């Protein structure tokens, strides 16, 4: 029981600290969660983190909350999911509540505006880090289909302005077909 209490405490405090110190949305918190839960605590494997991230991105709602639910559930079941959601949601709720009391002063403050502009540059750097880190993991698999799907999705959204819902649907079908093919291929090799 003491070990469960320690795990629960660490889950809550980890997500609380990450959420309190993260600016820029869900894509920024994902690499921090990866560093904490994969590299430091070793509670999740690298591939599992990529899978959880993919599920969190494709689920409705904020990616940070979705990822925390999945990580918490993976580590400690339903109580873990509830604690990580609370740890993820509480800091922004507290910060926004405080800022709302002083909104007028914050809105007109030049220093606050400059700090926000600086954070924007930091957010862009962290998102680039996510792309490169996850891209390395995909490239290590030495499979062409994920790379082609990634590039085709990028071009479809960026240059051809295809609806993202359609792209997600097509990628889901391709991913399911590829997973089925891979499972049959590995099952036939036994």
PDB file of C-alpha atoms in Angstrom:
ATOM      1  CA  UNK A   1       0.000   0.000   0.000  1.00  0.00           C
ATOM      2  CA  UNK A   2       2.880   2.373   0.790  1.00  0.00           C
ATOM      3  CA  UNK A   3       4.254   1.789  -2.719  1.00  0.00           C
ATOM      4  CA  UNK A   4       0.852   2.638  -4.236  1.00  0.00           C
ATOM      5  CA  UNK A   5       0.694   5.839  -2.189  1.00  0.00           C
ATOM      6  CA  UNK A   6       4.182   6.783  -3.358  1.00  0.00           C
ATOM      7  CA  UNK A   7       3.261   6.051  -6.995  1.00  0.00           C
ATOM      8  CA  UNK A   8       0.063   8.084  -6.721  1.00  0.00           C
ATOM      9  CA  UNK A   9       1.908  10.977  -5.082  1.00  0.00           C
ATOM     10  CA  UNK A  10       4.598  10.918  -7.758  1.00  0.00           C
ATOM     11  CA  UNK A  11       2.029  10.743 -10.581  1.00  0.00           C
ATOM     12  CA  UNK A  12       0.126  13.738  -9.225  1.00  0.00           C
ATOM     13  CA  UNK A  13       3.177  15.843  -8.416  1.00  0.00           C
ATOM     14  CA  UNK A  14       4.863  15.058 -11.742  1.00  0.00           C
ATOM     15  CA  UNK A  15       1.875  16.092 -13.840  1.00  0.00           C
ATOM     16  CA  UNK A  16       1.199  19.088 -11.569  1.00  0.00           C
ATOM     17  CA  UNK A  17       4.769  20.378 -11.958  1.00  0.00           C
ATOM     18  CA  UNK A  18       4.830  19.731 -15.699  1.00  0.00           C
ATOM     19  CA  UNK A  19       1.519  21.476 -16.218  1.00  0.00           C
ATOM     20  CA  UNK A  20       2.464  24.411 -13.986  1.00  0.00           C
ATOM     21  CA  UNK A  21       5.698  25.053 -15.888  1.00  0.00           C
ATOM     22  CA  UNK A  22       4.466  24.486 -19.441  1.00  0.00           C
ATOM     23  CA  UNK A  23       3.357  27.247 -21.792  1.00  0.00           C
ATOM     24  CA  UNK A  24       2.156  26.598 -25.301  1.00  0.00           C
ATOM     25  CA  UNK A  25      -0.344  23.765 -25.110  1.00  0.00           C
ATOM     26  CA  UNK A  26      -0.295  20.008 -25.359  1.00  0.00           C
ATOM     27  CA  UNK A  27       2.464  19.620 -27.904  1.00  0.00           C
ATOM     28  CA  UNK A  28       4.839  21.277 -25.469  1.00  0.00           C
ATOM     29  CA  UNK A  29       3.971  19.065 -22.507  1.00  0.00           C
ATOM     30  CA  UNK A  30       4.393  15.794 -24.444  1.00  0.00           C
ATOM     31  CA  UNK A  31       8.222  15.883 -24.619  1.00  0.00           C
ATOM     32  CA  UNK A  32       8.331  16.837 -20.956  1.00  0.00           C
ATOM     33  CA  UNK A  33       6.088  13.883 -20.085  1.00  0.00           C
ATOM     34  CA  UNK A  34       8.302  11.665 -22.217  1.00  0.00           C
ATOM     35  CA  UNK A  35      11.403  12.852 -20.372  1.00  0.00           C
ATOM     36  CA  UNK A  36       9.779  12.327 -16.974  1.00  0.00           C
ATOM     37  CA  UNK A  37       7.942   9.032 -17.456  1.00  0.00           C
ATOM     38  CA  UNK A  38      10.188   7.334 -20.055  1.00  0.00           C
ATOM     39  CA  UNK A  39      13.708   8.562 -19.297  1.00  0.00           C
ATOM     40  CA  UNK A  40      13.621   9.420 -15.584  1.00  0.00           C
ATOM     41  CA  UNK A  41      11.040   7.127 -13.976  1.00  0.00           C
ATOM     42  CA  UNK A  42      11.156   4.310 -16.599  1.00  0.00           C
ATOM     43  CA  UNK A  43       7.445   3.671 -16.127  1.00  0.00           C
ATOM     44  CA  UNK A  44       6.753   3.698 -19.864  1.00  0.00           C
ATOM     45  CA  UNK A  45       8.746   2.450 -22.851  1.00  0.00           C
ATOM     46  CA  UNK A  46       9.582   4.771 -25.752  1.00  0.00           C
ATOM     47  CA  UNK A  47       7.234   2.979 -28.172  1.00  0.00           C
ATOM     48  CA  UNK A  48       4.415   2.996 -25.610  1.00  0.00           C
ATOM     49  CA  UNK A  49       4.851   6.750 -25.203  1.00  0.00           C
ATOM     50  CA  UNK A  50       4.596   7.225 -28.960  1.00  0.00           C
ATOM     51  CA  UNK A  51       1.441   5.112 -29.027  1.00  0.00           C
ATOM     52  CA  UNK A  52      -0.081   7.006 -26.091  1.00  0.00           C
ATOM     53  CA  UNK A  53       0.775  10.298 -27.782  1.00  0.00           C
ATOM     54  CA  UNK A  54      -0.891   9.183 -31.018  1.00  0.00           C
ATOM     55  CA  UNK A  55      -4.026   8.170 -29.108  1.00  0.00           C
ATOM     56  CA  UNK A  56      -4.008  11.443 -27.146  1.00  0.00           C
ATOM     57  CA  UNK A  57      -3.739  13.457 -30.370  1.00  0.00           C
ATOM     58  CA  UNK A  58      -6.557  11.619 -32.078  1.00  0.00           C
ATOM     59  CA  UNK A  59      -8.923  11.767 -29.088  1.00  0.00           C
ATOM     60  CA  UNK A  60     -11.247  14.724 -28.622  1.00  0.00           C
ATOM     61  CA  UNK A  61     -10.144  17.263 -26.033  1.00  0.00           C
ATOM     62  CA  UNK A  62      -6.884  18.877 -24.982  1.00  0.00           C
ATOM     63  CA  UNK A  63      -3.860  16.727 -25.815  1.00  0.00           C
ATOM     64  CA  UNK A  64      -2.207  17.384 -22.439  1.00  0.00           C
ATOM     65  CA  UNK A  65      -5.268  16.105 -20.574  1.00  0.00           C
ATOM     66  CA  UNK A  66      -5.666  13.128 -22.907  1.00  0.00           C
ATOM     67  CA  UNK A  67      -2.000  12.192 -22.539  1.00  0.00           C
ATOM     68  CA  UNK A  68      -2.145  12.500 -18.764  1.00  0.00           C
ATOM     69  CA  UNK A  69      -5.219  10.268 -18.619  1.00  0.00           C
ATOM     70  CA  UNK A  70      -3.513   7.606 -20.734  1.00  0.00           C
ATOM     71  CA  UNK A  71      -0.235   7.751 -18.798  1.00  0.00           C
ATOM     72  CA  UNK A  72      -1.988   7.719 -15.426  1.00  0.00           C
ATOM     73  CA  UNK A  73      -4.164   4.779 -16.468  1.00  0.00           C
ATOM     74  CA  UNK A  74      -1.170   2.930 -17.897  1.00  0.00           C
ATOM     75  CA  UNK A  75       0.815   3.347 -14.668  1.00  0.00           C
ATOM     76  CA  UNK A  76      -1.867   3.044 -11.964  1.00  0.00           C
ATOM     77  CA  UNK A  77      -5.260   2.301 -13.468  1.00  0.00           C
ATOM     78  CA  UNK A  78      -8.322   4.485 -12.927  1.00  0.00           C
ATOM     79  CA  UNK A  79      -7.028   6.153  -9.719  1.00  0.00           C
ATOM     80  CA  UNK A  80      -3.830   7.051 -11.579  1.00  0.00           C
ATOM     81  CA  UNK A  81      -5.811   8.525 -14.476  1.00  0.00           C
ATOM     82  CA  UNK A  82      -7.898  10.631 -12.089  1.00  0.00           C
ATOM     83  CA  UNK A  83      -4.818  11.904 -10.257  1.00  0.00           C
ATOM     84  CA  UNK A  84      -2.942  12.803 -13.426  1.00  0.00           C
ATOM     85  CA  UNK A  85      -5.966  14.648 -14.815  1.00  0.00           C
ATOM     86  CA  UNK A  86      -6.242  16.600 -11.589  1.00  0.00           C
ATOM     87  CA  UNK A  87      -2.502  17.309 -11.647  1.00  0.00           C
ATOM     88  CA  UNK A  88      -2.705  18.498 -15.248  1.00  0.00           C
ATOM     89  CA  UNK A  89      -5.819  20.656 -14.958  1.00  0.00           C
ATOM     90  CA  UNK A  90      -5.232  22.275 -11.564  1.00  0.00           C
ATOM     91  CA  UNK A  91      -2.238  24.554 -12.401  1.00  0.00           C
ATOM     92  CA  UNK A  92      -3.849  26.264 -15.431  1.00  0.00           C
ATOM     93  CA  UNK A  93      -7.084  26.630 -13.474  1.00  0.00           C
ATOM     94  CA  UNK A  94      -5.259  28.332 -10.585  1.00  0.00           C
ATOM     95  CA  UNK A  95      -3.140  30.521 -12.882  1.00  0.00           C
ATOM     96  CA  UNK A  96      -6.101  31.619 -15.018  1.00  0.00           C
ATOM     97  CA  UNK A  97      -8.161  32.348 -11.908  1.00  0.00           C
ATOM     98  CA  UNK A  98      -5.420  34.610 -10.543  1.00  0.00           C
ATOM     99  CA  UNK A  99      -4.802  36.315 -13.890  1.00  0.00           C
ATOM    100  CA  UNK A 100      -8.520  36.974 -14.342  1.00  0.00           C
ATOM    101  CA  UNK A 101      -8.492  39.009 -11.135  1.00  0.00           C
ATOM    102  CA  UNK A 102      -5.795  41.265 -12.581  1.00  0.00           C
ATOM    103  CA  UNK A 103      -6.637  40.970 -16.276  1.00  0.00           C
ATOM    104  CA  UNK A 104      -6.629  44.674 -17.044  1.00  0.00           C
ATOM    105  CA  UNK A 105      -3.189  45.205 -15.487  1.00  0.00           C
ATOM    106  CA  UNK A 106      -1.723  42.147 -17.276  1.00  0.00           C
ATOM    107  CA  UNK A 107      -3.209  43.054 -20.648  1.00  0.00           C
ATOM    108  CA  UNK A 108      -1.661  46.497 -20.746  1.00  0.00           C
ATOM    109  CA  UNK A 109       1.723  45.563 -19.241  1.00  0.00           C
ATOM    110  CA  UNK A 110       4.555  45.865 -21.775  1.00  0.00           C
ATOM    111  CA  UNK A 111       6.832  43.472 -19.860  1.00  0.00           C
ATOM    112  CA  UNK A 112       4.142  40.774 -19.725  1.00  0.00           C
ATOM    113  CA  UNK A 113       3.577  41.174 -23.482  1.00  0.00           C
ATOM    114  CA  UNK A 114       7.317  40.833 -24.178  1.00  0.00           C
ATOM    115  CA  UNK A 115       7.512  37.746 -21.943  1.00  0.00           C
ATOM    116  CA  UNK A 116       4.630  36.183 -23.869  1.00  0.00           C
ATOM    117  CA  UNK A 117       6.392  36.858 -27.168  1.00  0.00           C
ATOM    118  CA  UNK A 118       9.537  35.209 -25.804  1.00  0.00           C
ATOM    119  CA  UNK A 119       7.509  32.186 -24.694  1.00  0.00           C
ATOM    120  CA  UNK A 120       6.152  31.865 -28.229  1.00  0.00           C
ATOM    121  CA  UNK A 121       9.703  31.355 -29.526  1.00  0.00           C
ATOM    122  CA  UNK A 122      10.320  28.766 -26.801  1.00  0.00           C
ATOM    123  CA  UNK A 123       7.128  26.923 -27.715  1.00  0.00           C
ATOM    124  CA  UNK A 124       8.242  26.726 -31.356  1.00  0.00           C
ATOM    125  CA  UNK A 125      11.578  25.250 -30.264  1.00  0.00           C
ATOM    126  CA  UNK A 126       9.907  22.632 -28.078  1.00  0.00           C
ATOM    127  CA  UNK A 127       7.526  21.620 -30.882  1.00  0.00           C
ATOM    128  CA  UNK A 128      10.526  21.218 -33.207  1.00  0.00           C
ATOM    129  CA  UNK A 129      12.126  19.024 -30.549  1.00  0.00           C
ATOM    130  CA  UNK A 130       8.996  16.837 -30.425  1.00  0.00           C
ATOM    131  CA  UNK A 131       9.018  16.424 -34.198  1.00  0.00           C
ATOM    132  CA  UNK A 132      12.720  15.521 -34.293  1.00  0.00           C
ATOM    133  CA  UNK A 133      12.590  13.156 -31.301  1.00  0.00           C
ATOM    134  CA  UNK A 134       9.530  11.272 -32.512  1.00  0.00           C
ATOM    135  CA  UNK A 135      10.806  11.376 -36.079  1.00  0.00           C
ATOM    136  CA  UNK A 136      14.010   9.611 -34.988  1.00  0.00           C
ATOM    137  CA  UNK A 137      11.943   6.847 -33.412  1.00  0.00           C
ATOM    138  CA  UNK A 138       9.935   6.416 -36.608  1.00  0.00           C
ATOM    139  CA  UNK A 139      13.103   6.412 -38.735  1.00  0.00           C
ATOM    140  CA  UNK A 140      14.729   3.730 -36.530  1.00  0.00           C
ATOM    141  CA  UNK A 141      11.983   1.347 -37.593  1.00  0.00           C
ATOM    142  CA  UNK A 142      13.346   1.559 -41.153  1.00  0.00           C
ATOM    143  CA  UNK A 143       9.902   1.322 -42.660  1.00  0.00           C
ATOM    144  CA  UNK A 144       8.827   3.441 -45.591  1.00  0.00           C
ATOM    145  CA  UNK A 145       5.052   3.598 -44.999  1.00  0.00           C
ATOM    146  CA  UNK A 146       5.094   5.773 -41.826  1.00  0.00           C
ATOM    147  CA  UNK A 147       7.453   8.255 -43.485  1.00  0.00           C
ATOM    148  CA  UNK A 148       5.300   8.414 -46.625  1.00  0.00           C
ATOM    149  CA  UNK A 149       2.129   8.880 -44.564  1.00  0.00           C
ATOM    150  CA  UNK A 150       3.824  11.631 -42.544  1.00  0.00           C
ATOM    151  CA  UNK A 151       4.972  13.504 -45.645  1.00  0.00           C
ATOM    152  CA  UNK A 152       1.683  13.020 -47.494  1.00  0.00           C
ATOM    153  CA  UNK A 153      -0.274  14.274 -44.469  1.00  0.00           C
ATOM    154  CA  UNK A 154       1.937  17.334 -44.172  1.00  0.00           C
ATOM    155  CA  UNK A 155       1.571  18.242 -47.845  1.00  0.00           C
ATOM    156  CA  UNK A 156      -2.170  17.521 -47.799  1.00  0.00           C
ATOM    157  CA  UNK A 157      -2.727  19.957 -44.934  1.00  0.00           C
ATOM    158  CA  UNK A 158      -0.150  22.600 -45.762  1.00  0.00           C
ATOM    159  CA  UNK A 159      -0.360  22.918 -49.525  1.00  0.00           C
ATOM    160  CA  UNK A 160      -3.558  21.258 -50.697  1.00  0.00           C
ATOM    161  CA  UNK A 161      -5.765  22.377 -47.766  1.00  0.00           C
ATOM    162  CA  UNK A 162      -7.462  18.994 -47.415  1.00  0.00           C
ATOM    163  CA  UNK A 163      -9.764  18.704 -44.398  1.00  0.00           C
ATOM    164  CA  UNK A 164      -7.870  17.345 -41.386  1.00  0.00           C
ATOM    165  CA  UNK A 165     -10.763  15.018 -40.473  1.00  0.00           C
ATOM    166  CA  UNK A 166     -10.408  13.279 -43.829  1.00  0.00           C
ATOM    167  CA  UNK A 167      -6.646  12.963 -43.344  1.00  0.00           C
ATOM    168  CA  UNK A 168      -7.095  11.479 -39.851  1.00  0.00           C
ATOM    169  CA  UNK A 169      -9.669   9.025 -41.227  1.00  0.00           C
ATOM    170  CA  UNK A 170      -7.388   7.937 -44.090  1.00  0.00           C
ATOM    171  CA  UNK A 171      -4.369   7.655 -41.774  1.00  0.00           C
ATOM    172  CA  UNK A 172      -6.446   5.539 -39.381  1.00  0.00           C
ATOM    173  CA  UNK A 173      -7.417   3.160 -42.188  1.00  0.00           C
ATOM    174  CA  UNK A 174      -3.807   2.971 -43.431  1.00  0.00           C
ATOM    175  CA  UNK A 175      -2.526   2.387 -39.890  1.00  0.00           C
ATOM    176  CA  UNK A 176      -5.074  -0.365 -39.242  1.00  0.00           C
ATOM    177  CA  UNK A 177      -4.313  -2.050 -42.561  1.00  0.00           C
ATOM    178  CA  UNK A 178      -0.567  -1.822 -41.892  1.00  0.00           C
ATOM    179  CA  UNK A 179      -0.962  -3.221 -38.363  1.00  0.00           C
ATOM    180  CA  UNK A 180      -3.035  -6.111 -39.732  1.00  0.00           C
ATOM    181  CA  UNK A 181      -0.442  -6.767 -42.426  1.00  0.00           C
ATOM    182  CA  UNK A 182       2.434  -6.627 -39.924  1.00  0.00           C
ATOM    183  CA  UNK A 183       0.671  -9.001 -37.501  1.00  0.00           C
ATOM    184  CA  UNK A 184      -0.041 -11.495 -40.321  1.00  0.00           C
ATOM    185  CA  UNK A 185       3.531 -11.147 -41.542  1.00  0.00           C
ATOM    186  CA  UNK A 186       5.032 -11.783 -38.080  1.00  0.00           C
ATOM    187  CA  UNK A 187       2.503 -14.567 -37.415  1.00  0.00           C
ATOM    188  CA  UNK A 188       3.443 -16.282 -40.664  1.00  0.00           C
ATOM    189  CA  UNK A 189       7.161 -16.100 -39.841  1.00  0.00           C
ATOM    190  CA  UNK A 190       6.811 -18.258 -36.732  1.00  0.00           C
TER     191      UNK A 190
END
